[in-house]
Short mmCIF file of C-alpha atoms and ligand atoms in Angstrom, two decimals:
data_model
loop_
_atom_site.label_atom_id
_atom_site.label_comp_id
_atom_site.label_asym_id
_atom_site.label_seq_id
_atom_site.Cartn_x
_atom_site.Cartn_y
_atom_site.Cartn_z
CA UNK A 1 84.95 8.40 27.83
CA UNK A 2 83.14 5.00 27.64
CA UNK A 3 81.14 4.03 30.07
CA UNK A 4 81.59 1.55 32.88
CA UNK A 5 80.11 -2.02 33.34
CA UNK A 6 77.80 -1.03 36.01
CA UNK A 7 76.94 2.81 34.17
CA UNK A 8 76.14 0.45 30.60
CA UNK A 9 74.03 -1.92 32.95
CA UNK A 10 71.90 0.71 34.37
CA UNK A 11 71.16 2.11 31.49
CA UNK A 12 69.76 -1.22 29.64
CA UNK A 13 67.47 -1.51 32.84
CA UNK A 14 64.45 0.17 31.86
CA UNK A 15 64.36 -1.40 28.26
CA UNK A 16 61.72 -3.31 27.63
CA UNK A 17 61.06 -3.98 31.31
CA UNK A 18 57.66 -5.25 32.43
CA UNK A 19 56.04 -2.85 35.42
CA UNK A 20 54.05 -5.79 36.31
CA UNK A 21 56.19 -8.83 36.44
CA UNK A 22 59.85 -6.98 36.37
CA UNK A 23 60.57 -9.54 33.04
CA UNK A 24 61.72 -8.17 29.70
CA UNK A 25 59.81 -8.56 26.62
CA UNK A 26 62.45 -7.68 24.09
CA UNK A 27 61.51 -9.26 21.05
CA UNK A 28 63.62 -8.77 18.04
CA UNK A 29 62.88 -5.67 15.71
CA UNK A 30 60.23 -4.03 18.42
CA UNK A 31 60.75 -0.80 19.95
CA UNK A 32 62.78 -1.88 22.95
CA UNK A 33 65.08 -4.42 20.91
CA UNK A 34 65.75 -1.30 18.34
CA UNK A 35 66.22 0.97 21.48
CA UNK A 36 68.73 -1.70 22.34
CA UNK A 37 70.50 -1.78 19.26
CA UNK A 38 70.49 2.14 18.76
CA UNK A 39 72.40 2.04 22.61
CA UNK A 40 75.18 -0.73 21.42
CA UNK A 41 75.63 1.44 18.42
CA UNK A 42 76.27 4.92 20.29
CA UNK A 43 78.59 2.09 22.61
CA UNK A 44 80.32 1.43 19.63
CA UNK A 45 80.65 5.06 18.56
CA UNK A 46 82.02 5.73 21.95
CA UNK A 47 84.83 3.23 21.33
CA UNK A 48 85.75 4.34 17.50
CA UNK A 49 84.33 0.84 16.54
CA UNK A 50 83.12 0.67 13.13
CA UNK A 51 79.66 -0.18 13.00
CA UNK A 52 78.80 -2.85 10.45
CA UNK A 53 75.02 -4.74 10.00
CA UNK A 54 73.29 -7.02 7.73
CA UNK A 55 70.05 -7.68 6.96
CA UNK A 56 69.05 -10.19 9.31
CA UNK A 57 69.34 -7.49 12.26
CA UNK A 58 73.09 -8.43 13.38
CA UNK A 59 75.44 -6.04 14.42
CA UNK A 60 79.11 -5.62 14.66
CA UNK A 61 81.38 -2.68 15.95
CA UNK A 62 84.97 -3.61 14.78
CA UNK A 63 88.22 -2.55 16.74
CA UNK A 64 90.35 -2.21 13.38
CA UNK A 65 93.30 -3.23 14.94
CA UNK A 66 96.35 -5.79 14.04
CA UNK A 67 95.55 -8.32 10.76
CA UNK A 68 94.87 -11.64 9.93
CA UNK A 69 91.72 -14.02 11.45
CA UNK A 70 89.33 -11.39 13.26
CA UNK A 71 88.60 -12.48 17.17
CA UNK A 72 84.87 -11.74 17.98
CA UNK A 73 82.56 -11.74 21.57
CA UNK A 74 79.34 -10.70 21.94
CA UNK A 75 75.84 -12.30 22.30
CA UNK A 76 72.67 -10.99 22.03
CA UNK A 77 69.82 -7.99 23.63
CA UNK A 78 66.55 -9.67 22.55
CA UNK A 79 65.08 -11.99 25.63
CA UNK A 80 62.30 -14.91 25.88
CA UNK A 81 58.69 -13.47 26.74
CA UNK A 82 58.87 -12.03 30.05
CA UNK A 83 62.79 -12.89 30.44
CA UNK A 84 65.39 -12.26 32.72
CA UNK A 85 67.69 -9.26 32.15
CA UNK A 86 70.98 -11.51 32.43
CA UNK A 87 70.42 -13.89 28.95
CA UNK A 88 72.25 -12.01 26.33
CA UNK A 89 72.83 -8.45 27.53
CA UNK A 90 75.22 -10.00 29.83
CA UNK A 91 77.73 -10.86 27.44
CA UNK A 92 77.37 -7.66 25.12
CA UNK A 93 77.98 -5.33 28.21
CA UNK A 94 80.84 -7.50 29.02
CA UNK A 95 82.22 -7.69 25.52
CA UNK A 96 82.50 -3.74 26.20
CA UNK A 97 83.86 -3.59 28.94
CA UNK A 98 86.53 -6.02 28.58
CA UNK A 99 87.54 -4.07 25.23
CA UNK A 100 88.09 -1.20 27.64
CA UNK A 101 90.01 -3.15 30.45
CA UNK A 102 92.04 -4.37 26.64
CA UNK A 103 92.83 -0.48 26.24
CA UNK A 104 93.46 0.30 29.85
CA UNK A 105 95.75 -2.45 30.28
CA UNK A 106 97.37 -1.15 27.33
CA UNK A 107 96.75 -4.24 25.18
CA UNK A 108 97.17 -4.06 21.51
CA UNK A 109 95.43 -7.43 19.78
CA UNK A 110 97.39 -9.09 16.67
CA UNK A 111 94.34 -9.42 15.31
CA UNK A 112 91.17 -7.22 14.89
CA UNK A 113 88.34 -7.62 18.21
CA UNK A 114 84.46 -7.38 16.92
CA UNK A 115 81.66 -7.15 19.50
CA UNK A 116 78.68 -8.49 18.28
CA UNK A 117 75.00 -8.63 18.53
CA UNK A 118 73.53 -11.58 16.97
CA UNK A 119 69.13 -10.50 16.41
CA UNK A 120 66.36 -13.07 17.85
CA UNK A 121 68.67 -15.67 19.52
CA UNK A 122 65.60 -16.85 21.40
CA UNK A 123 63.52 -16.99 18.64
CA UNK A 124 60.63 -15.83 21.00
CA UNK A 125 59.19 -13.98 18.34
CA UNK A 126 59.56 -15.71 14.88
CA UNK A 127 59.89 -19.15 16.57
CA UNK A 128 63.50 -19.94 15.50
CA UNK A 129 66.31 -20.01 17.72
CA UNK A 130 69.08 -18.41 16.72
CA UNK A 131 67.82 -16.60 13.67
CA UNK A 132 70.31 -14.28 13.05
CA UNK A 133 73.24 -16.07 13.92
CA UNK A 134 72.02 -19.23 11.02
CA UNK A 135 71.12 -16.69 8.60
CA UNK A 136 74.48 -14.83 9.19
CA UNK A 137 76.23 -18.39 8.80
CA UNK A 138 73.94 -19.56 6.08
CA UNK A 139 72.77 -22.45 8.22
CA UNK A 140 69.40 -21.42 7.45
CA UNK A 141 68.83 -19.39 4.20
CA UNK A 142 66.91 -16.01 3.99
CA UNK A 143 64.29 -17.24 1.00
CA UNK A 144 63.78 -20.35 4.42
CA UNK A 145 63.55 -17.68 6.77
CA UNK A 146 61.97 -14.71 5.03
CA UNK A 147 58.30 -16.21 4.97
CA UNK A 148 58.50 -17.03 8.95
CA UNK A 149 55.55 -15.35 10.91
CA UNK A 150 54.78 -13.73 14.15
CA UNK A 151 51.66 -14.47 16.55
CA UNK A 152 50.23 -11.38 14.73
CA UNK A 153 50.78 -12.55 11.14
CA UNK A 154 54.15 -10.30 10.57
CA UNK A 155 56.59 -12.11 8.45
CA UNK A 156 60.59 -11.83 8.92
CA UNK A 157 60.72 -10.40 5.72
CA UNK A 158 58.46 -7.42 6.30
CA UNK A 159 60.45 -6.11 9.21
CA UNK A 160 64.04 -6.84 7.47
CA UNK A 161 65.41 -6.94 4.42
CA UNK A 162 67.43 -9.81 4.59
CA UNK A 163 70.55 -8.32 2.78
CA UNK A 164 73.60 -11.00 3.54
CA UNK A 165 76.24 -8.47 5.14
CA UNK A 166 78.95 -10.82 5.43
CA UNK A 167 79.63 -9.66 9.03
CA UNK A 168 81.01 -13.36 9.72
CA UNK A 169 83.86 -13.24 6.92
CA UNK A 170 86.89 -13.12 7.83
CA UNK A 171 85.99 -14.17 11.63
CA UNK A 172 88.52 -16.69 13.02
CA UNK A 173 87.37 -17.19 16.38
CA UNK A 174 84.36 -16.49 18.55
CA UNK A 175 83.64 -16.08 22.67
CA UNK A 176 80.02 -15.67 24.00
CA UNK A 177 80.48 -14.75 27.55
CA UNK A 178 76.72 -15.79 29.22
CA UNK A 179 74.67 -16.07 32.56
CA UNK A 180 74.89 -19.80 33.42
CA UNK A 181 71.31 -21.00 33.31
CA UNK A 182 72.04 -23.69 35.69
CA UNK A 183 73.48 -24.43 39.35
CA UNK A 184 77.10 -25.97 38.38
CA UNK A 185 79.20 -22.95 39.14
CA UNK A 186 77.63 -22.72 42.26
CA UNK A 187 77.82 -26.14 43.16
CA UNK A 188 81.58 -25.94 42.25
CA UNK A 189 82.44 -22.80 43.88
CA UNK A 190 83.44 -20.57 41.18
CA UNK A 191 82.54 -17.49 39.67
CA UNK A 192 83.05 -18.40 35.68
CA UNK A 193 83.52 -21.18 34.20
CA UNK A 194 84.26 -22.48 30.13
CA UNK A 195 81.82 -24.27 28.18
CA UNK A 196 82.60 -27.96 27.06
CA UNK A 197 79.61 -27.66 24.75
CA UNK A 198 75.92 -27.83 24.28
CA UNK A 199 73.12 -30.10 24.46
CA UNK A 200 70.92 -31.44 21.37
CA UNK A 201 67.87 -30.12 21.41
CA UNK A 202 64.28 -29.21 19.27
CA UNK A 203 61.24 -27.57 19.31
CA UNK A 204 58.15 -29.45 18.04
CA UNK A 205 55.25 -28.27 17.00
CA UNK A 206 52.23 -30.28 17.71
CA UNK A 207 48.82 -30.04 16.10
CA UNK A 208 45.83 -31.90 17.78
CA UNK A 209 42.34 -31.81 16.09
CA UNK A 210 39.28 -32.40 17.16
CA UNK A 211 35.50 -31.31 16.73
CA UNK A 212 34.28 -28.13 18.24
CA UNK A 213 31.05 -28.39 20.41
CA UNK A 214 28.97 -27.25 22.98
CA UNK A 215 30.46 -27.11 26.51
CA UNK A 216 27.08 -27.71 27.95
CA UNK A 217 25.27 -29.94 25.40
CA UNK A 218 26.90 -32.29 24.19
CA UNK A 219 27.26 -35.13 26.70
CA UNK A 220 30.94 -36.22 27.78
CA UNK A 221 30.79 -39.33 25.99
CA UNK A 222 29.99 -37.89 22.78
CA UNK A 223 33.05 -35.23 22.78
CA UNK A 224 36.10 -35.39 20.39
CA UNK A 225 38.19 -32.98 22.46
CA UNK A 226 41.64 -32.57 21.46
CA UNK A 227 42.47 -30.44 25.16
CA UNK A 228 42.50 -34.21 26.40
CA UNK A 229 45.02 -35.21 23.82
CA UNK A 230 47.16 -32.10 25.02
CA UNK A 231 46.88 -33.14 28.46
CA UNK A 232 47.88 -37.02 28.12
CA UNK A 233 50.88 -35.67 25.90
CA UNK A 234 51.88 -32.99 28.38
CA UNK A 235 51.75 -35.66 31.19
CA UNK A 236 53.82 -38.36 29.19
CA UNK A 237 56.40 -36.33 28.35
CA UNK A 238 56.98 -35.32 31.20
CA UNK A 239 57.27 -38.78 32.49
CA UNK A 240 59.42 -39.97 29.45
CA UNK A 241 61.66 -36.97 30.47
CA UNK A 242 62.20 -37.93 33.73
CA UNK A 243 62.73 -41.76 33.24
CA UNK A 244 65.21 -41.01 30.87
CA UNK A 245 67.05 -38.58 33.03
CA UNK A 246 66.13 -35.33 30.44
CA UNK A 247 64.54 -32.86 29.35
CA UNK A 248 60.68 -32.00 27.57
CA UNK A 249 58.21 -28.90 28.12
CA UNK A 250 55.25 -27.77 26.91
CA UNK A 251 55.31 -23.92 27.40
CA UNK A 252 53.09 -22.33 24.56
CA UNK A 253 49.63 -23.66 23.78
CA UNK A 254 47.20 -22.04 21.65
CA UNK A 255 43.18 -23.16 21.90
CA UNK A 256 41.11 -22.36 19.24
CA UNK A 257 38.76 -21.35 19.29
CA UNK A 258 39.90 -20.58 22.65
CA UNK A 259 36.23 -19.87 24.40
CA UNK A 260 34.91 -20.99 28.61
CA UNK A 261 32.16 -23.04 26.93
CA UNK A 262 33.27 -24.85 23.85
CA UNK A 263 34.45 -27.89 23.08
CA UNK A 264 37.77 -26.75 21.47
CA UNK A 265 38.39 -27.58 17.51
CA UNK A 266 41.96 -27.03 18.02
CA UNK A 267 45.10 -27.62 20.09
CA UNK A 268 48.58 -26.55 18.91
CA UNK A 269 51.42 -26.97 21.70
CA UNK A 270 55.10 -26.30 20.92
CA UNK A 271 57.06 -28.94 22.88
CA UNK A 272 61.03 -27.91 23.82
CA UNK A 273 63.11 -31.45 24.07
CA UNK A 274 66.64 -31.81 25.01
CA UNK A 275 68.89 -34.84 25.71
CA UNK A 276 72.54 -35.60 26.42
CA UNK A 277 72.68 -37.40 22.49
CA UNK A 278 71.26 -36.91 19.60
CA UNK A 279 70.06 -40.34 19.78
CA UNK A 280 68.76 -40.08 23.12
CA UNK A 281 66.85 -37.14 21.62
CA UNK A 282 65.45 -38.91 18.31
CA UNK A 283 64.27 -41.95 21.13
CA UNK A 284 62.61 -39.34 23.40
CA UNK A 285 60.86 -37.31 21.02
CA UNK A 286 59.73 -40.86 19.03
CA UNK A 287 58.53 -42.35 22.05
CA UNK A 288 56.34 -39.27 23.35
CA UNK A 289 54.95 -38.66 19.59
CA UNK A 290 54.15 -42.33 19.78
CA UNK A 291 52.11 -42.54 22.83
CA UNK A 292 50.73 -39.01 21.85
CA UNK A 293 49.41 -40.95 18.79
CA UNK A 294 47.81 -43.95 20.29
CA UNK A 295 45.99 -41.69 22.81
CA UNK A 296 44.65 -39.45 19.66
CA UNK A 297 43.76 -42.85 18.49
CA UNK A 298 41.55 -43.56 21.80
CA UNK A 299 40.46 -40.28 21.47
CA UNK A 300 38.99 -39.78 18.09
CA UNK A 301 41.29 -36.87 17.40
CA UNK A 302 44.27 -36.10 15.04
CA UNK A 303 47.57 -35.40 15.48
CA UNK A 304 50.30 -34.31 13.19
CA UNK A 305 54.27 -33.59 14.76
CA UNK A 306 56.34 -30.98 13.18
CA UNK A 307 59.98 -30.51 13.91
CA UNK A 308 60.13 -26.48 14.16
CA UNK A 309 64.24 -26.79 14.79
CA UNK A 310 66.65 -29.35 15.98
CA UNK A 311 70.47 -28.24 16.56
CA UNK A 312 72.99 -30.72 17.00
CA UNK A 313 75.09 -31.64 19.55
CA UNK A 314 77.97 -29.23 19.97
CA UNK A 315 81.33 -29.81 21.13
CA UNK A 316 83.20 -26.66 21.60
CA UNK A 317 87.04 -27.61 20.54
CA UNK A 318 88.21 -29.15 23.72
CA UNK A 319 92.26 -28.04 23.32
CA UNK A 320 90.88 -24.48 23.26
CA UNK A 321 88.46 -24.67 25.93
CA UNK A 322 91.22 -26.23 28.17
CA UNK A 323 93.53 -23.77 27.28
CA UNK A 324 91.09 -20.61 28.51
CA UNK A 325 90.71 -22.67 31.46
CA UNK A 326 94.13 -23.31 32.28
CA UNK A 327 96.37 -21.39 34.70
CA UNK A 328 94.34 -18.31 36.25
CA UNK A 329 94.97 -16.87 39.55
CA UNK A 330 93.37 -19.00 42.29
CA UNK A 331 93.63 -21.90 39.92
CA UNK A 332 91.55 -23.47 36.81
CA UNK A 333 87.99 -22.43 35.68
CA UNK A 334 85.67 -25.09 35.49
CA UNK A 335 84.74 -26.60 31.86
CA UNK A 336 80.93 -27.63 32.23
CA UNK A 337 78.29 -28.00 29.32
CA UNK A 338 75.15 -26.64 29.19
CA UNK A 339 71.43 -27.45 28.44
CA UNK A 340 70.45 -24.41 26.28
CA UNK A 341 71.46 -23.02 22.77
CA UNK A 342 73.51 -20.19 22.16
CA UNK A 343 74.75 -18.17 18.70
CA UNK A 344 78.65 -19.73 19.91
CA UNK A 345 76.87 -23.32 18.84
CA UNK A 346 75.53 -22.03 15.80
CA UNK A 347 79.31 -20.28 14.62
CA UNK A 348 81.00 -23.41 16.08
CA UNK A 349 78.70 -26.16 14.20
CA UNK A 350 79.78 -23.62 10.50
CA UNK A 351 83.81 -24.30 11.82
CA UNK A 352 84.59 -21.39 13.12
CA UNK A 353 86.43 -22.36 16.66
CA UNK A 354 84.30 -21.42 19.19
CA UNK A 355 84.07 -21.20 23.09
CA UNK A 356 82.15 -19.82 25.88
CA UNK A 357 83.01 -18.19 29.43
CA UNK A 358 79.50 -18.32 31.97
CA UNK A 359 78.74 -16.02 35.26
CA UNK A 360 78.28 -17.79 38.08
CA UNK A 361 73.97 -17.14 38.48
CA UNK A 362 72.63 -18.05 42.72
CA UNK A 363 69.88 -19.15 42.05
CA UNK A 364 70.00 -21.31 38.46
CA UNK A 365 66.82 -19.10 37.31
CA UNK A 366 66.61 -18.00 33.90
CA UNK A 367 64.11 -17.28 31.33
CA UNK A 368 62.41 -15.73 34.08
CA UNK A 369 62.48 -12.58 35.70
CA UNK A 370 64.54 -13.84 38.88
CA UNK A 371 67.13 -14.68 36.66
CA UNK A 372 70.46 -12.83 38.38
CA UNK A 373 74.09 -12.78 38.71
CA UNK A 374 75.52 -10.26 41.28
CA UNK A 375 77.72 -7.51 39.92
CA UNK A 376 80.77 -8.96 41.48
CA UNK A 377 80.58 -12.19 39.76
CA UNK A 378 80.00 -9.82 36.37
CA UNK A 379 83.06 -7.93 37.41
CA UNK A 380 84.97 -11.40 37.23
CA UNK A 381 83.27 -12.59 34.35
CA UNK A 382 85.06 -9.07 32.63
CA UNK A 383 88.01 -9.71 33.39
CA UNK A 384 87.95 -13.42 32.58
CA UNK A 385 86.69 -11.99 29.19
CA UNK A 386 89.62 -9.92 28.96
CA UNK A 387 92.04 -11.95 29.73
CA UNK A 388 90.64 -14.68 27.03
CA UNK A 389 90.64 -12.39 24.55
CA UNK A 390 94.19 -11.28 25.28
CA UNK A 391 95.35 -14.63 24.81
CA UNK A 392 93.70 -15.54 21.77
CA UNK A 393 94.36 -12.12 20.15
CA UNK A 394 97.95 -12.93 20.58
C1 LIG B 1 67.94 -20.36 24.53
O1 LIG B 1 68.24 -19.75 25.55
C2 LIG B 1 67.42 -21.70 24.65
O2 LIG B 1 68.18 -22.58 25.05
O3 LIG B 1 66.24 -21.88 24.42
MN1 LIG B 2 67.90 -17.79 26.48
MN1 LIG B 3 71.23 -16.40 25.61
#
């Protein structure tokens, strides 16, 4: 008998969960993301799926039912450092569960239902977003991917083989049911919603270089400190953000050589920019890279700007969002875009029609540990996921 939403929630709990903060560090192909994986596959067992996996550390358990274009949900069980327990699990557990609330309706799909787990969607560990869903698309190619490290010096390749499973052929549509990261539902009263689409957005790595010295010695007008660099950039984009009405963090810096009394040598910050366009983006990240320069300039340091990732704008197809939104009891889910990248963007932007339902989340907060949704609004979110799938597996 499978287990229920809230029995399959308790159980992912523990995972991977931080005593200290309460956050999950579940970074792809470490012991709690392979404890994770090794739970969705008994899951699948459970069900009679067939278990299928590539390479690349994605996973699908296939209801073999019905022919033609295969429907699949699912997201993703790896989180940011120290994440919230809602980003990703949310919509596997719910794929799950809305397959069983399929069978207990007594629905039988047209077409064959895959849950799926796409590996390091956050990219908190190899630095790419959505690894496994570009490599299972071949948006991003294994010999691209295989050589990408880890903090420790671990590359992709060492931990997975990289063996192109084809888990994506024969997939005609896909639905990522998520947490919303943000405080629309709230605002509009409702416990899901659809997803019009997502963002532009990049991470940049930025490399400032100066000259290590004494912290004590040398005298402040003699320094070539790149920290200072840093801190200007950090400050303008922050500013450039704001007057432009989006988005730019710095949230990873690493000193070297990282001691209380030197001078550093080295600054590298990773800076996360996203904008309404992908014009508005190119302008934002331009203009903060240009006054990042001049101040380097001022400085006496270097500065070199690598673009890590940029994904496009994505527009999930409108006639199918409004149709998952149209004509539900108590009336029409809201259709509302969203700020942060998901696998369904990844599938979408390699044509295969995609769309997304989100959870109504109180507080806004994710990629944090108070990142929540209360089990009601999960409840819903099943059902909604249910009911989607029932129409599109028509
Ligand atoms: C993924 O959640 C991202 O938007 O960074
Ligand atoms: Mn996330
Ligand atoms: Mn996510």
């Amino acid at each position: 008998m499978p287990d229920d939403f809230e029995r399959m929630w308790s159980d992912l709990a523990p995972v991977g969960r931080s005593s200290r903060t309460g956050g999950y560090f579940r970074q792809p192909f470490t012991a709690a993301e392979e404890e994770l994986r090794a739970w969705f596959v008994e899951q699948c067992g459970a069900r009679g799926l067939r278990v299928e996996r590539d390479g690349f550390g994605n996973v699908v358990g296939w209801w073999d039912v019905g022919s033609g274009p295969a429907l699949l949900t699912g997201s993703h069980l790896d989180s940011v450092l120290d994440g919230g327990a809602y980003d990703g699990p949310l919509g596997v557990v719910s794929a799950l569960a809305a397959l069983d609330l399929m069978r207990a309706r007594g629905a039988v799909p047209a077409r064959p239902v895959g849950v799926s787990v796409f590996a390091e969607e956050e990219g908190s560990r190899f630095g790419l977003a959505c690894l496994g869903s570009r490599l299972a698309t071949g948006a991003t190619t294994w010999e691209q991917a295989r050589a990408l490290t880890d903090r420790d010096g671990v590359a992709l390749g060492d931990v997975t083989s990289g063996e192109d499973g084809r888990l994506l052929e024969g997939v005609g549509t896909y639905v990522e049911l998520h947490v919303e990261q943000g405080r629309d539902l709230v605002d509009r009263g409702a416990a899901v919603g659809v997803g019009s689409g997502i963002w532009p957005h990049g991470r940049y790595r930025l490399e400032f270089d100066g000259e290590a010295n004494h912290a004590g010695t040398t005298r402040m007008e003699d320094r070539v400190d790149p920290m200072l660099t840093y801190a200007f950039t950090a400050l303008a984009a922050n500013k450039q953000a704001r007057l432009a009405g989006q988005r730019a963090t710095f949230g990873r810096v690493a000193v070297e050589p990282n001691g209380t009394n030197a001078v550093p040598s080295r600054v590298t910050a990773w800076m996360d920019a996203r904008c309404e366009t992908e014009e508005g983006l190119a302008d934002l990240v331009a203009a903060i890279s240009g006054q990042a320069a001049e101040r380097a300039g001022r400085d006496g340091t270097t500065l070199v700007v690598t673009a890590e990732s940029v994904s496009p704008a994505v527009g999930f197809d409108p006639d199918l969002a409004a149709a998952l939104a149209a004509d539900h009891e108590g009336g029409d889910w809201p259709v509302i875009a969203t700020q942060a990248g998901h696998d369904a963007g990844i599938l979408a932007v390699a044509g295969i029609p995609s769309a997304m339902l989100f959870v109504r989340n109180p507080t806004g907060v994710s990629h944090s540990p108070a990142e929540h949704a209360e089990v009601a609004d999960c409840l819903v979110g099943v059902s909604a996921l249910a009911d989607t799938l029932e129409r599109l597996a028509r």
